[in-house]
Amino acid sequence: MTCLLKSVVRREDGKGIEVQQNFAAYTSSHGHYLFSPESPVAVEFKNNISCRVVTTTLVHEVHQWINPWISQVIRLYVSEDYVEFDWTLGPVPLE
């Protein structure tokens, strides 16, 4: 299990929609306010991702921990027709 989101199934017709989400960062030796990456290739965070599924009568949640400074909660409310992404970033290590 990768713990990454792969698809969403529409409630009204059961149709699956493929989804791909990645977490990555660019390295830079420049200041905090200037985005000028050293390389056009981002460093992806996909190893050791952990997750937990929480299901209640009101909401289904997937809690993801990408690394010590990136986490995300994906929520599907039973009475709604949208997906909610709540992510947290930081503090980002500078080394």
JSON list of C-alpha atoms in Angstrom, two decimals:
[
{"chain": "A", "resi": 1, "resn": "MET", "atom": "CA", "xyz": [0.00, 0.00, 0.00]},
{"chain": "A", "resi": 2, "resn": "THR", "atom": "CA", "xyz": [1.42, 3.39, -1.00]},
{"chain": "A", "resi": 3, "resn": "CYS", "atom": "CA", "xyz": [-0.96, 5.51, 1.11]},
{"chain": "A", "resi": 4, "resn": "LEU", "atom": "CA", "xyz": [-1.30, 7.92, -1.83]},
{"chain": "A", "resi": 5, "resn": "LEU", "atom": "CA", "xyz": [-4.64, 8.80, -3.40]},
{"chain": "A", "resi": 6, "resn": "LYS", "atom": "CA", "xyz": [-5.20, 6.88, -6.65]},
{"chain": "A", "resi": 7, "resn": "SER", "atom": "CA", "xyz": [-8.89, 7.36, -7.49]},
{"chain": "A", "resi": 8, "resn": "VAL", "atom": "CA", "xyz": [-12.17, 8.90, -6.42]},
{"chain": "A", "resi": 9, "resn": "VAL", "atom": "CA", "xyz": [-15.50, 7.17, -7.06]},
{"chain": "A", "resi": 10, "resn": "ARG", "atom": "CA", "xyz": [-18.48, 9.40, -7.85]},
{"chain": "A", "resi": 11, "resn": "ARG", "atom": "CA", "xyz": [-21.37, 8.63, -5.56]},
{"chain": "A", "resi": 12, "resn": "GLU", "atom": "CA", "xyz": [-24.14, 9.28, -8.10]},
{"chain": "A", "resi": 13, "resn": "ASP", "atom": "CA", "xyz": [-23.00, 6.82, -10.78]},
{"chain": "A", "resi": 14, "resn": "GLY", "atom": "CA", "xyz": [-20.16, 4.79, -9.22]},
{"chain": "A", "resi": 15, "resn": "LYS", "atom": "CA", "xyz": [-17.73, 5.97, -11.91]},
{"chain": "A", "resi": 16, "resn": "GLY", "atom": "CA", "xyz": [-14.09, 5.96, -10.84]},
{"chain": "A", "resi": 17, "resn": "ILE", "atom": "CA", "xyz": [-11.89, 8.96, -11.62]},
{"chain": "A", "resi": 18, "resn": "GLU", "atom": "CA", "xyz": [-8.12, 8.44, -11.62]},
{"chain": "A", "resi": 19, "resn": "VAL", "atom": "CA", "xyz": [-6.21, 10.88, -9.45]},
{"chain": "A", "resi": 20, "resn": "GLN", "atom": "CA", "xyz": [-2.49, 11.34, -8.98]},
{"chain": "A", "resi": 21, "resn": "GLN", "atom": "CA", "xyz": [-1.00, 13.44, -6.23]},
{"chain": "A", "resi": 22, "resn": "ASN", "atom": "CA", "xyz": [2.71, 13.77, -5.54]},
{"chain": "A", "resi": 23, "resn": "PHE", "atom": "CA", "xyz": [4.70, 15.60, -2.92]},
{"chain": "A", "resi": 24, "resn": "ALA", "atom": "CA", "xyz": [7.99, 17.12, -4.03]},
{"chain": "A", "resi": 25, "resn": "ALA", "atom": "CA", "xyz": [10.40, 19.99, -3.45]},
{"chain": "A", "resi": 26, "resn": "TYR", "atom": "CA", "xyz": [13.02, 21.85, -5.41]},
{"chain": "A", "resi": 27, "resn": "THR", "atom": "CA", "xyz": [16.45, 22.63, -3.99]},
{"chain": "A", "resi": 28, "resn": "SER", "atom": "CA", "xyz": [17.65, 26.20, -4.10]},
{"chain": "A", "resi": 29, "resn": "SER", "atom": "CA", "xyz": [20.55, 28.14, -2.66]},
{"chain": "A", "resi": 30, "resn": "HIS", "atom": "CA", "xyz": [18.83, 31.49, -3.17]},
{"chain": "A", "resi": 31, "resn": "GLY", "atom": "CA", "xyz": [16.90, 33.65, -0.72]},
{"chain": "A", "resi": 32, "resn": "HIS", "atom": "CA", "xyz": [13.53, 32.81, 0.78]},
{"chain": "A", "resi": 33, "resn": "TYR", "atom": "CA", "xyz": [11.55, 35.11, -1.53]},
{"chain": "A", "resi": 34, "resn": "LEU", "atom": "CA", "xyz": [13.12, 34.11, -4.86]},
{"chain": "A", "resi": 35, "resn": "PHE", "atom": "CA", "xyz": [12.06, 30.87, -6.51]},
{"chain": "A", "resi": 36, "resn": "SER", "atom": "CA", "xyz": [15.04, 29.87, -8.59]},
{"chain": "A", "resi": 37, "resn": "PRO", "atom": "CA", "xyz": [15.62, 26.11, -8.35]},
{"chain": "A", "resi": 38, "resn": "GLU", "atom": "CA", "xyz": [19.08, 24.67, -8.85]},
{"chain": "A", "resi": 39, "resn": "SER", "atom": "CA", "xyz": [17.63, 21.87, -11.00]},
{"chain": "A", "resi": 40, "resn": "PRO", "atom": "CA", "xyz": [14.43, 21.51, -13.04]},
{"chain": "A", "resi": 41, "resn": "VAL", "atom": "CA", "xyz": [13.92, 18.10, -11.41]},
{"chain": "A", "resi": 42, "resn": "ALA", "atom": "CA", "xyz": [12.01, 18.05, -8.12]},
{"chain": "A", "resi": 43, "resn": "VAL", "atom": "CA", "xyz": [12.91, 15.71, -5.28]},
{"chain": "A", "resi": 44, "resn": "GLU", "atom": "CA", "xyz": [9.84, 13.51, -4.65]},
{"chain": "A", "resi": 45, "resn": "PHE", "atom": "CA", "xyz": [8.78, 12.32, -1.22]},
{"chain": "A", "resi": 46, "resn": "LYS", "atom": "CA", "xyz": [7.22, 8.90, -1.71]},
{"chain": "A", "resi": 47, "resn": "ASN", "atom": "CA", "xyz": [9.09, 6.58, 0.62]},
{"chain": "A", "resi": 48, "resn": "ASN", "atom": "CA", "xyz": [7.83, 5.68, 4.08]},
{"chain": "A", "resi": 49, "resn": "ILE", "atom": "CA", "xyz": [4.47, 7.44, 3.70]},
{"chain": "A", "resi": 50, "resn": "SER", "atom": "CA", "xyz": [2.09, 6.29, 6.40]},
{"chain": "A", "resi": 51, "resn": "CYS", "atom": "CA", "xyz": [-1.66, 6.68, 6.65]},
{"chain": "A", "resi": 52, "resn": "ARG", "atom": "CA", "xyz": [-4.69, 5.97, 8.76]},
{"chain": "A", "resi": 53, "resn": "VAL", "atom": "CA", "xyz": [-8.35, 5.77, 7.72]},
{"chain": "A", "resi": 54, "resn": "VAL", "atom": "CA", "xyz": [-11.00, 7.21, 10.05]},
{"chain": "A", "resi": 55, "resn": "THR", "atom": "CA", "xyz": [-14.67, 6.54, 9.31]},
{"chain": "A", "resi": 56, "resn": "THR", "atom": "CA", "xyz": [-17.62, 8.05, 11.16]},
{"chain": "A", "resi": 57, "resn": "THR", "atom": "CA", "xyz": [-21.29, 8.46, 10.31]},
{"chain": "A", "resi": 58, "resn": "LEU", "atom": "CA", "xyz": [-20.58, 12.00, 9.00]},
{"chain": "A", "resi": 59, "resn": "VAL", "atom": "CA", "xyz": [-17.19, 11.81, 7.30]},
{"chain": "A", "resi": 60, "resn": "HIS", "atom": "CA", "xyz": [-14.56, 9.45, 5.89]},
{"chain": "A", "resi": 61, "resn": "GLU", "atom": "CA", "xyz": [-10.99, 10.67, 6.41]},
{"chain": "A", "resi": 62, "resn": "VAL", "atom": "CA", "xyz": [-7.58, 9.52, 5.25]},
{"chain": "A", "resi": 63, "resn": "HIS", "atom": "CA", "xyz": [-4.74, 10.93, 7.36]},
{"chain": "A", "resi": 64, "resn": "GLN", "atom": "CA", "xyz": [-1.39, 10.88, 5.54]},
{"chain": "A", "resi": 65, "resn": "TRP", "atom": "CA", "xyz": [2.08, 11.55, 6.92]},
{"chain": "A", "resi": 66, "resn": "ILE", "atom": "CA", "xyz": [4.50, 12.10, 4.05]},
{"chain": "A", "resi": 67, "resn": "ASN", "atom": "CA", "xyz": [7.47, 13.00, 6.27]},
{"chain": "A", "resi": 68, "resn": "PRO", "atom": "CA", "xyz": [7.94, 14.80, 9.62]},
{"chain": "A", "resi": 69, "resn": "TRP", "atom": "CA", "xyz": [7.02, 18.17, 8.05]},
{"chain": "A", "resi": 70, "resn": "ILE", "atom": "CA", "xyz": [4.34, 17.30, 5.46]},
{"chain": "A", "resi": 71, "resn": "SER", "atom": "CA", "xyz": [0.95, 15.85, 6.38]},
{"chain": "A", "resi": 72, "resn": "GLN", "atom": "CA", "xyz": [-2.49, 15.82, 4.82]},
{"chain": "A", "resi": 73, "resn": "VAL", "atom": "CA", "xyz": [-6.07, 14.86, 5.66]},
{"chain": "A", "resi": 74, "resn": "ILE", "atom": "CA", "xyz": [-8.44, 13.97, 2.82]},
{"chain": "A", "resi": 75, "resn": "ARG", "atom": "CA", "xyz": [-12.11, 14.22, 3.82]},
{"chain": "A", "resi": 76, "resn": "LEU", "atom": "CA", "xyz": [-15.25, 12.90, 2.16]},
{"chain": "A", "resi": 77, "resn": "TYR", "atom": "CA", "xyz": [-18.36, 14.17, 3.93]},
{"chain": "A", "resi": 78, "resn": "VAL", "atom": "CA", "xyz": [-21.33, 11.82, 3.66]},
{"chain": "A", "resi": 79, "resn": "SER", "atom": "CA", "xyz": [-23.77, 14.63, 2.82]},
{"chain": "A", "resi": 80, "resn": "GLU", "atom": "CA", "xyz": [-21.52, 16.56, 0.37]},
{"chain": "A", "resi": 81, "resn": "ASP", "atom": "CA", "xyz": [-20.38, 16.03, -3.22]},
{"chain": "A", "resi": 82, "resn": "TYR", "atom": "CA", "xyz": [-16.80, 17.28, -2.95]},
{"chain": "A", "resi": 83, "resn": "VAL", "atom": "CA", "xyz": [-13.43, 16.12, -1.61]},
{"chain": "A", "resi": 84, "resn": "GLU", "atom": "CA", "xyz": [-11.66, 18.26, 0.98]},
{"chain": "A", "resi": 85, "resn": "PHE", "atom": "CA", "xyz": [-7.84, 18.37, 1.19]},
{"chain": "A", "resi": 86, "resn": "ASP", "atom": "CA", "xyz": [-6.35, 19.82, 4.37]},
{"chain": "A", "resi": 87, "resn": "TRP", "atom": "CA", "xyz": [-2.56, 19.84, 4.24]},
{"chain": "A", "resi": 88, "resn": "THR", "atom": "CA", "xyz": [0.12, 21.05, 6.63]},
{"chain": "A", "resi": 89, "resn": "LEU", "atom": "CA", "xyz": [3.65, 22.02, 5.66]},
{"chain": "A", "resi": 90, "resn": "GLY", "atom": "CA", "xyz": [6.52, 22.97, 7.91]},
{"chain": "A", "resi": 91, "resn": "PRO", "atom": "CA", "xyz": [8.67, 23.85, 9.47]},
{"chain": "A", "resi": 92, "resn": "VAL", "atom": "CA", "xyz": [10.76, 22.90, 6.44]},
{"chain": "A", "resi": 93, "resn": "PRO", "atom": "CA", "xyz": [14.31, 21.77, 7.27]},
{"chain": "A", "resi": 94, "resn": "LEU", "atom": "CA", "xyz": [16.87, 23.95, 5.52]},
{"chain": "A", "resi": 95, "resn": "GLU", "atom": "CA", "xyz": [19.63, 21.35, 5.15]}
]
